Coordinates of C-alpha atoms in Angstrom, one line a residue:
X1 CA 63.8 75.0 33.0
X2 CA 65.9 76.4 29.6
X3 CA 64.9 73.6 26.9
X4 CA 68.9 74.7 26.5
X5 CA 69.4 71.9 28.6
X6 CA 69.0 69.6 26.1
X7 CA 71.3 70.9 23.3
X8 CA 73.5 68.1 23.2
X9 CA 75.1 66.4 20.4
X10 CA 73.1 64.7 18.3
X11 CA 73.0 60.9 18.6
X12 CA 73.6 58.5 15.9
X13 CA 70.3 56.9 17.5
X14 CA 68.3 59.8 17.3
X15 CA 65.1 59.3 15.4
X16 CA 63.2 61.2 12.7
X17 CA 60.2 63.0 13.6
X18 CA 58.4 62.8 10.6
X19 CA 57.9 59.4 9.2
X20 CA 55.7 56.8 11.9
X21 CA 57.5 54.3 13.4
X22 CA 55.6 51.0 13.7
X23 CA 56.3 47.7 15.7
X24 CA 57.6 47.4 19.1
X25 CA 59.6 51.1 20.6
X26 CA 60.8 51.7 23.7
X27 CA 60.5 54.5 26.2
X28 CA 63.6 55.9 25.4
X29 CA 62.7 56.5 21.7
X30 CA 59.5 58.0 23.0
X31 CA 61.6 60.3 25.2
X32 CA 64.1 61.3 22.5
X33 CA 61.3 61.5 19.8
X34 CA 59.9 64.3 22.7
X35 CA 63.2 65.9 23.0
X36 CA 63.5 66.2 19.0
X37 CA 60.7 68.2 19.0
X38 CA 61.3 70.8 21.6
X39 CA 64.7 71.6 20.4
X40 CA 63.6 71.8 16.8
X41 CA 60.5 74.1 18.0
X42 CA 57.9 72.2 16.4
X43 CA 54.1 72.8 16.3
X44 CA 52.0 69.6 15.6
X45 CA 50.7 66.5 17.4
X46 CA 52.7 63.4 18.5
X47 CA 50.3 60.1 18.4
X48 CA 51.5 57.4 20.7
X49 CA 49.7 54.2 19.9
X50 CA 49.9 51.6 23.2
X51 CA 48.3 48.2 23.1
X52 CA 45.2 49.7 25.4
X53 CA 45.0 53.4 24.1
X54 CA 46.2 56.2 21.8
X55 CA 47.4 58.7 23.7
X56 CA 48.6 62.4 22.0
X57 CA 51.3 65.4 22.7
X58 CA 50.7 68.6 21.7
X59 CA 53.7 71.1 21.0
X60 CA 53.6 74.6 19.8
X61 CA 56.7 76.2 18.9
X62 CA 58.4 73.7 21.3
X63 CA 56.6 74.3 24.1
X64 CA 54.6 71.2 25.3
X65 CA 51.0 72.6 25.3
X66 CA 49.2 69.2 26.9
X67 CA 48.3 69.1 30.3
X68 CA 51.0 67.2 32.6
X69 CA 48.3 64.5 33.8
X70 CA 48.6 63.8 29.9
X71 CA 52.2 63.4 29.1
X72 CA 53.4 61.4 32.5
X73 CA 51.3 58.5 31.8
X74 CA 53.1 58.2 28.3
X75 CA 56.3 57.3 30.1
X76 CA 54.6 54.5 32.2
X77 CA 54.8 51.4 29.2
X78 CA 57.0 51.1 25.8
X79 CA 54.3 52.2 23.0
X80 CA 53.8 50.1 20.0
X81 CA 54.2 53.1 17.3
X82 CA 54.5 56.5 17.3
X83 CA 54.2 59.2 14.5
X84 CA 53.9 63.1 14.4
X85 CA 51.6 64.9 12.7
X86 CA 52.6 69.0 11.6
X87 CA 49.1 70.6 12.3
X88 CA 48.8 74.4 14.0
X89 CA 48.7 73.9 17.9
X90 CA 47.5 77.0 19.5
X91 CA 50.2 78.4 21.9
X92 CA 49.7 78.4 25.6
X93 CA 48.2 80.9 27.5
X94 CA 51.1 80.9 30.0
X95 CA 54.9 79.6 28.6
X96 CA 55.5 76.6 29.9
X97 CA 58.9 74.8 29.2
X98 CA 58.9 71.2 27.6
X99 CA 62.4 70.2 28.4
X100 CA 61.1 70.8 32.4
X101 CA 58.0 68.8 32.0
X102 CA 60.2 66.3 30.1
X103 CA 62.6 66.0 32.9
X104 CA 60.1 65.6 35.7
X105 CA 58.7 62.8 33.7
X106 CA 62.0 60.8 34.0
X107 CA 62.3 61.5 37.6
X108 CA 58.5 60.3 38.2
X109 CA 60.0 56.5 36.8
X110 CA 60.5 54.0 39.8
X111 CA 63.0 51.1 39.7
X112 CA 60.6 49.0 38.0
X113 CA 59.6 51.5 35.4
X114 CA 63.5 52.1 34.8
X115 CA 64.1 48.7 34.6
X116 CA 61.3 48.0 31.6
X117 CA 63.1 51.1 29.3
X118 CA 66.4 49.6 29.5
X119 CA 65.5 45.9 29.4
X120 CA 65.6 45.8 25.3
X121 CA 68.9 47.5 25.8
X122 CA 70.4 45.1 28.2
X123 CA 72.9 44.1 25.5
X124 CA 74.3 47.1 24.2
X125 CA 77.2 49.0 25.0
X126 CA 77.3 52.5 26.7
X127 CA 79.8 55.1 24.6
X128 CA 80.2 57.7 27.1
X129 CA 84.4 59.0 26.8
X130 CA 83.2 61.5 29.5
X131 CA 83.0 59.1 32.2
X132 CA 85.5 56.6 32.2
X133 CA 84.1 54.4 34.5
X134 CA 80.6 53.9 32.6
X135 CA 82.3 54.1 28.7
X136 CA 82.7 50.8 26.9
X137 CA 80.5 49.3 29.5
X138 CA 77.7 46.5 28.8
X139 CA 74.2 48.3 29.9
X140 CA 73.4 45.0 31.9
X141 CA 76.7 45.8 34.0
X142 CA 75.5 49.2 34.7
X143 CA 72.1 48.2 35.8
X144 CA 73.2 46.3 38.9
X145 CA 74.3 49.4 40.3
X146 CA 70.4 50.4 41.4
X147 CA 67.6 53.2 40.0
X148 CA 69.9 56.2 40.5
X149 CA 72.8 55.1 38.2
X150 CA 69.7 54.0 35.2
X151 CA 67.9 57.8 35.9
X152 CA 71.4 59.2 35.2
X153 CA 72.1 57.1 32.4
X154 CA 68.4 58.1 31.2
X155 CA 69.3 61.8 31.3
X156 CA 72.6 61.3 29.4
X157 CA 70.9 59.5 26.9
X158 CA 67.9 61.4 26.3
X159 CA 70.1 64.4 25.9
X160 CA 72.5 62.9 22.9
X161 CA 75.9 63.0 25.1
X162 CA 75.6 59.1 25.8
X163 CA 74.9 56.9 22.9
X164 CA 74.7 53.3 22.6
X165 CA 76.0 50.8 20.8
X166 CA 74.3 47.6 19.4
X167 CA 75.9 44.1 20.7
X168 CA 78.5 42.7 17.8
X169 CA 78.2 39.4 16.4
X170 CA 81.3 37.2 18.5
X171 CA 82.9 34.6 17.1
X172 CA 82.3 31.0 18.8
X173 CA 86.0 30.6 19.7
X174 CA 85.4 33.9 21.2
X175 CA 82.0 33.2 23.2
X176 CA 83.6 29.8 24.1
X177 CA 86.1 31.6 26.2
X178 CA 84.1 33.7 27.9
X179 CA 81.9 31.2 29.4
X180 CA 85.2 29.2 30.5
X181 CA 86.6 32.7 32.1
X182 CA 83.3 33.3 33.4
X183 CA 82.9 29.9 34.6
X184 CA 86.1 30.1 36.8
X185 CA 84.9 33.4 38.5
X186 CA 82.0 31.3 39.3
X187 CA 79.8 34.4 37.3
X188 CA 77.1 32.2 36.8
X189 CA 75.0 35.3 35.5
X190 CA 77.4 36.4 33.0
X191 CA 77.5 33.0 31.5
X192 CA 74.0 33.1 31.0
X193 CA 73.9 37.1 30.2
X194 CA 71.3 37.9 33.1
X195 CA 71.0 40.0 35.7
X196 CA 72.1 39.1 39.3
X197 CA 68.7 39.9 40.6
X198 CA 66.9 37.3 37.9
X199 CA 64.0 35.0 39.2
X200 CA 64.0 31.8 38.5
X201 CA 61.9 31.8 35.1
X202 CA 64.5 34.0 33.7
X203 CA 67.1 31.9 34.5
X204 CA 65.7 29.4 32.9
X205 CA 65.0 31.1 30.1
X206 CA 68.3 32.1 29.3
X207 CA 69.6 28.5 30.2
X208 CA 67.1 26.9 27.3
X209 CA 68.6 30.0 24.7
X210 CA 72.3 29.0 25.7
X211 CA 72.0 25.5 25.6
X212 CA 70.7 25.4 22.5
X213 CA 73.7 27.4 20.5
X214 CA 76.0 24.8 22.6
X215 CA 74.3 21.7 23.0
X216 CA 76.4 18.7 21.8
X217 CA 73.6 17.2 18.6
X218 CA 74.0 20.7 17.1
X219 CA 78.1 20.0 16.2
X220 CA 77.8 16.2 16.1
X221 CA 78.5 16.1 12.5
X222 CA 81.1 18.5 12.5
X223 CA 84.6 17.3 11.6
X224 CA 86.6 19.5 13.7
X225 CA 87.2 17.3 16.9
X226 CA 88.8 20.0 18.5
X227 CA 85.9 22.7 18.3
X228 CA 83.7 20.0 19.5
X229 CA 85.5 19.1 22.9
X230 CA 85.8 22.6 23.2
X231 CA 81.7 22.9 22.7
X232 CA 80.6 20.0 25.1
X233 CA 83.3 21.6 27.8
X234 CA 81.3 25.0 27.5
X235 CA 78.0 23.3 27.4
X236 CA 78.9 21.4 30.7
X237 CA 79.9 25.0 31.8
X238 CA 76.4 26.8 30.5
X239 CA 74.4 23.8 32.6
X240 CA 76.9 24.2 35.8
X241 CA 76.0 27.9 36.0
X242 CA 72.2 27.1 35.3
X243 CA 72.4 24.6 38.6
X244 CA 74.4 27.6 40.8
X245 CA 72.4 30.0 39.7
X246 CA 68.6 28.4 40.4
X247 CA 70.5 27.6 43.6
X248 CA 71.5 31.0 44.5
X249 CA 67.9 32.2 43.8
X250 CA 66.5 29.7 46.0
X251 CA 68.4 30.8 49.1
X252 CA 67.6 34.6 48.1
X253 CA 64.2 33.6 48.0
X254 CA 64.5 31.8 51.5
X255 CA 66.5 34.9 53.0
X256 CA 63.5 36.9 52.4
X257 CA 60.5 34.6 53.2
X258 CA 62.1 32.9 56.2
X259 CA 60.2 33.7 59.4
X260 CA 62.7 35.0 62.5
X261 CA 63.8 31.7 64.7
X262 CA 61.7 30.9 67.4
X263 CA 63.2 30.7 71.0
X264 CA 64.8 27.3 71.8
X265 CA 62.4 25.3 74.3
X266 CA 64.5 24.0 77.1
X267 CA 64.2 20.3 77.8
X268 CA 61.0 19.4 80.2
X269 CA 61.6 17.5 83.0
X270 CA 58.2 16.3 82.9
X271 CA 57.8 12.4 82.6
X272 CA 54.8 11.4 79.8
X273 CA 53.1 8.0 80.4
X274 CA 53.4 5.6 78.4
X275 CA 49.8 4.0 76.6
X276 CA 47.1 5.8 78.9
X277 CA 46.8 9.2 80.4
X278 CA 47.3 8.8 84.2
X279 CA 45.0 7.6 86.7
X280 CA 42.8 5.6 83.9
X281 CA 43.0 2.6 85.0
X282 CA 40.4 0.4 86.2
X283 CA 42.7 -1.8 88.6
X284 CA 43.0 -0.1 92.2
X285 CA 45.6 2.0 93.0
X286 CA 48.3 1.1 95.7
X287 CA 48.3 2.8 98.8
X288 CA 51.6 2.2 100.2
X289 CA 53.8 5.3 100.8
X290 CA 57.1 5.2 99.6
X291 CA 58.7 5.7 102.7
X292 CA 56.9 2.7 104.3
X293 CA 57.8 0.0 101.1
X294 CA 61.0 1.4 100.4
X295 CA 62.1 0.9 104.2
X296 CA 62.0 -2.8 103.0
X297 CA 65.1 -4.3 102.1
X298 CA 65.1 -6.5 99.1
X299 CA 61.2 -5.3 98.6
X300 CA 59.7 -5.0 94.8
X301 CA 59.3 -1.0 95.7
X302 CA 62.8 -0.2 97.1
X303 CA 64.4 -1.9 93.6
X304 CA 61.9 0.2 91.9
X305 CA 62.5 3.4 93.6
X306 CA 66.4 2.4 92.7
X307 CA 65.4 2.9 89.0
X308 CA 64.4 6.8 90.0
X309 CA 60.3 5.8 89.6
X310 CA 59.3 7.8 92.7
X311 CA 56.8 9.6 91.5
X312 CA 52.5 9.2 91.5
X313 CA 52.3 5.7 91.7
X314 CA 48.7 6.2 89.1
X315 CA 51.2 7.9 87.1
X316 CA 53.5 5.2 87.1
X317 CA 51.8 1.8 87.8
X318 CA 52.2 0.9 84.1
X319 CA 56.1 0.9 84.4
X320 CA 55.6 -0.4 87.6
X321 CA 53.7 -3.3 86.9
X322 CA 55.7 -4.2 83.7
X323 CA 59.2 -4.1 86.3
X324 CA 57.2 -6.4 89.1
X325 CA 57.0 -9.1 86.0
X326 CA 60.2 -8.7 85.1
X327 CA 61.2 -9.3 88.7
X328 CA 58.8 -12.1 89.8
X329 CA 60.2 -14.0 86.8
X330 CA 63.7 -13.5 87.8

């Protein structure tokens, strides 16, 4: 693939190659730091310090020279530092291009990879007047969309044509209101700036940041009566959406554990004794067929077989001998 590809306008974001970068990066400045480097035909070594390992990149004359089992692993967790070192690199025996090794690397991420690089981004804004339908748009909006509309974004970004902008400081008035608009959507997730697909700790991790910039003791002194009401109401809002919100994770949680319904047992006909399995009983069992006490009139039997208890009379003599009680003492 041309390394052509990749001659974009340069981002405001883009990153200096020379001096290290220390503290916590991300996997798109590693990505952009790789791009810098093959379109400005460099010849050196890039060190990429992780929390585990020090891994290194070796260009010459913009051409990638490491191996590919070396360079795909460095997309798999946001390094710690990076720096690059000018050093001669001896070229290739066969050409090989850097922005195609590049490229596969960010088609190798899967969802969970892609989510991790643009995590630290989740607040920014996407500048993009090409598209319309992505430009001016909060990354965390974009996100829900699934893996293909991240790798995309990825690309763009890599490249220079997308940039993005870092959130703005709002104004409390201006928060205030967006939680109450949010709050009437019922966009519980939005009030608490978290994805749809959030688990549960998240949630309430964002709840304990919120509540905190709106909970009532923080303003009690304040003199402005109005901008308090107007604080308690959102609070009330932020811990509303926290309640919805654990709710609607619980019964996404359930719709994927719950086992199919099992098949509805239809009633049994089947009398159960009362007190002792039949026929243990010490007492001796009648012998009298039905037909022959029943044919009886008035007889203890026939009023008992008028109360539907027809059948074994082992099975039944506990019924049976509680019903002659109630008779004889009648």
């Amino acid at each position: 693939m041309d390394p052509g590809i990749f001659q974009g306008q340069i981002s405001l974001l883009e990153f200096v190659p020379t001096p290290i970068r220390k503290g916590m990066t991300t996997v798109l400045d590693l990505a952009r730091e790789i791009r810098h480097h093959i379109i400005s035909h460099s010849t050196g070594r890039l060190e990429i310090r992780y929390s585990q390992c020090l891994r290194s990149v070796d260009f010459s004359n913009g051409t990638i020279v490491s191996a590919r089992d070396v360079v795909l692993p460095c997309f798999e967790e946001a390094p710690l530092a990076f720096s690059f070192r000018r050093m001669d690199i001896p070229p290739p025996n066969t050409l090989q291009s850097g922005a195609a090794l590049l490229v596969e690397a960010m088609e190798s991420m899967n969802d969970r990879t892609l989510q991790r690089v643009w995590e630290p981004y989740k607040n920014w804004t996407v500048l993009f007047p090409e598209d319309p339908e992505i430009h001016d748009t909060q990354v965390s909006t974009l996100l829900e969309k699934g893996g293909e509309r991240s790798r995309s974004m990825l690309h763009l970004a890599v490249s220079g044509a997308l940039t993005l902008g870092p959130p703005v400081a709002k104004s409390m008035d201006e928060e205030i209101e967006e939680i109450r608009s949010a709050t009437a959507r019922n966009d519980y997730w939005q009030v608490l700036t978290i994805a749809r697909s959030a688990s549960s700790e998240e949630v309430k991790k964002a709840f304990r940041k919120r509540v905190r910039q709106f909970h009532p003791d923080r303003w009690y002194s304040s003199h402005d009566r109005v901008l308090k009401d107007r604080v308690e109401a959102a609070f009330r809002d932020v811990r509303y959406c926290y309640e919805q919100a654990i709710q609607a994770v619980g019964r996404r949680l359930a719709a994927v554990t719950t086992p199919p319904l099992r098949e509805k047992i239809k009633p049994s006909v089947t009398r159960v004794a009362w007190g002792r399995p039949p026929n243990s009983y010490s007492q001796p069992v009648s012998h009298h067929t039905p037909e022959t006490t029943a044919s009886r009139p008035g007889s203890k039997v026939a009023i008992y077989t008028a109360f539907g208890k027809t059948g074994d009379p082992g099975g039944d003599s506990l019924f049976r001998k509680m019903f002659e009680k109630i008779i004889d003492a009648a």
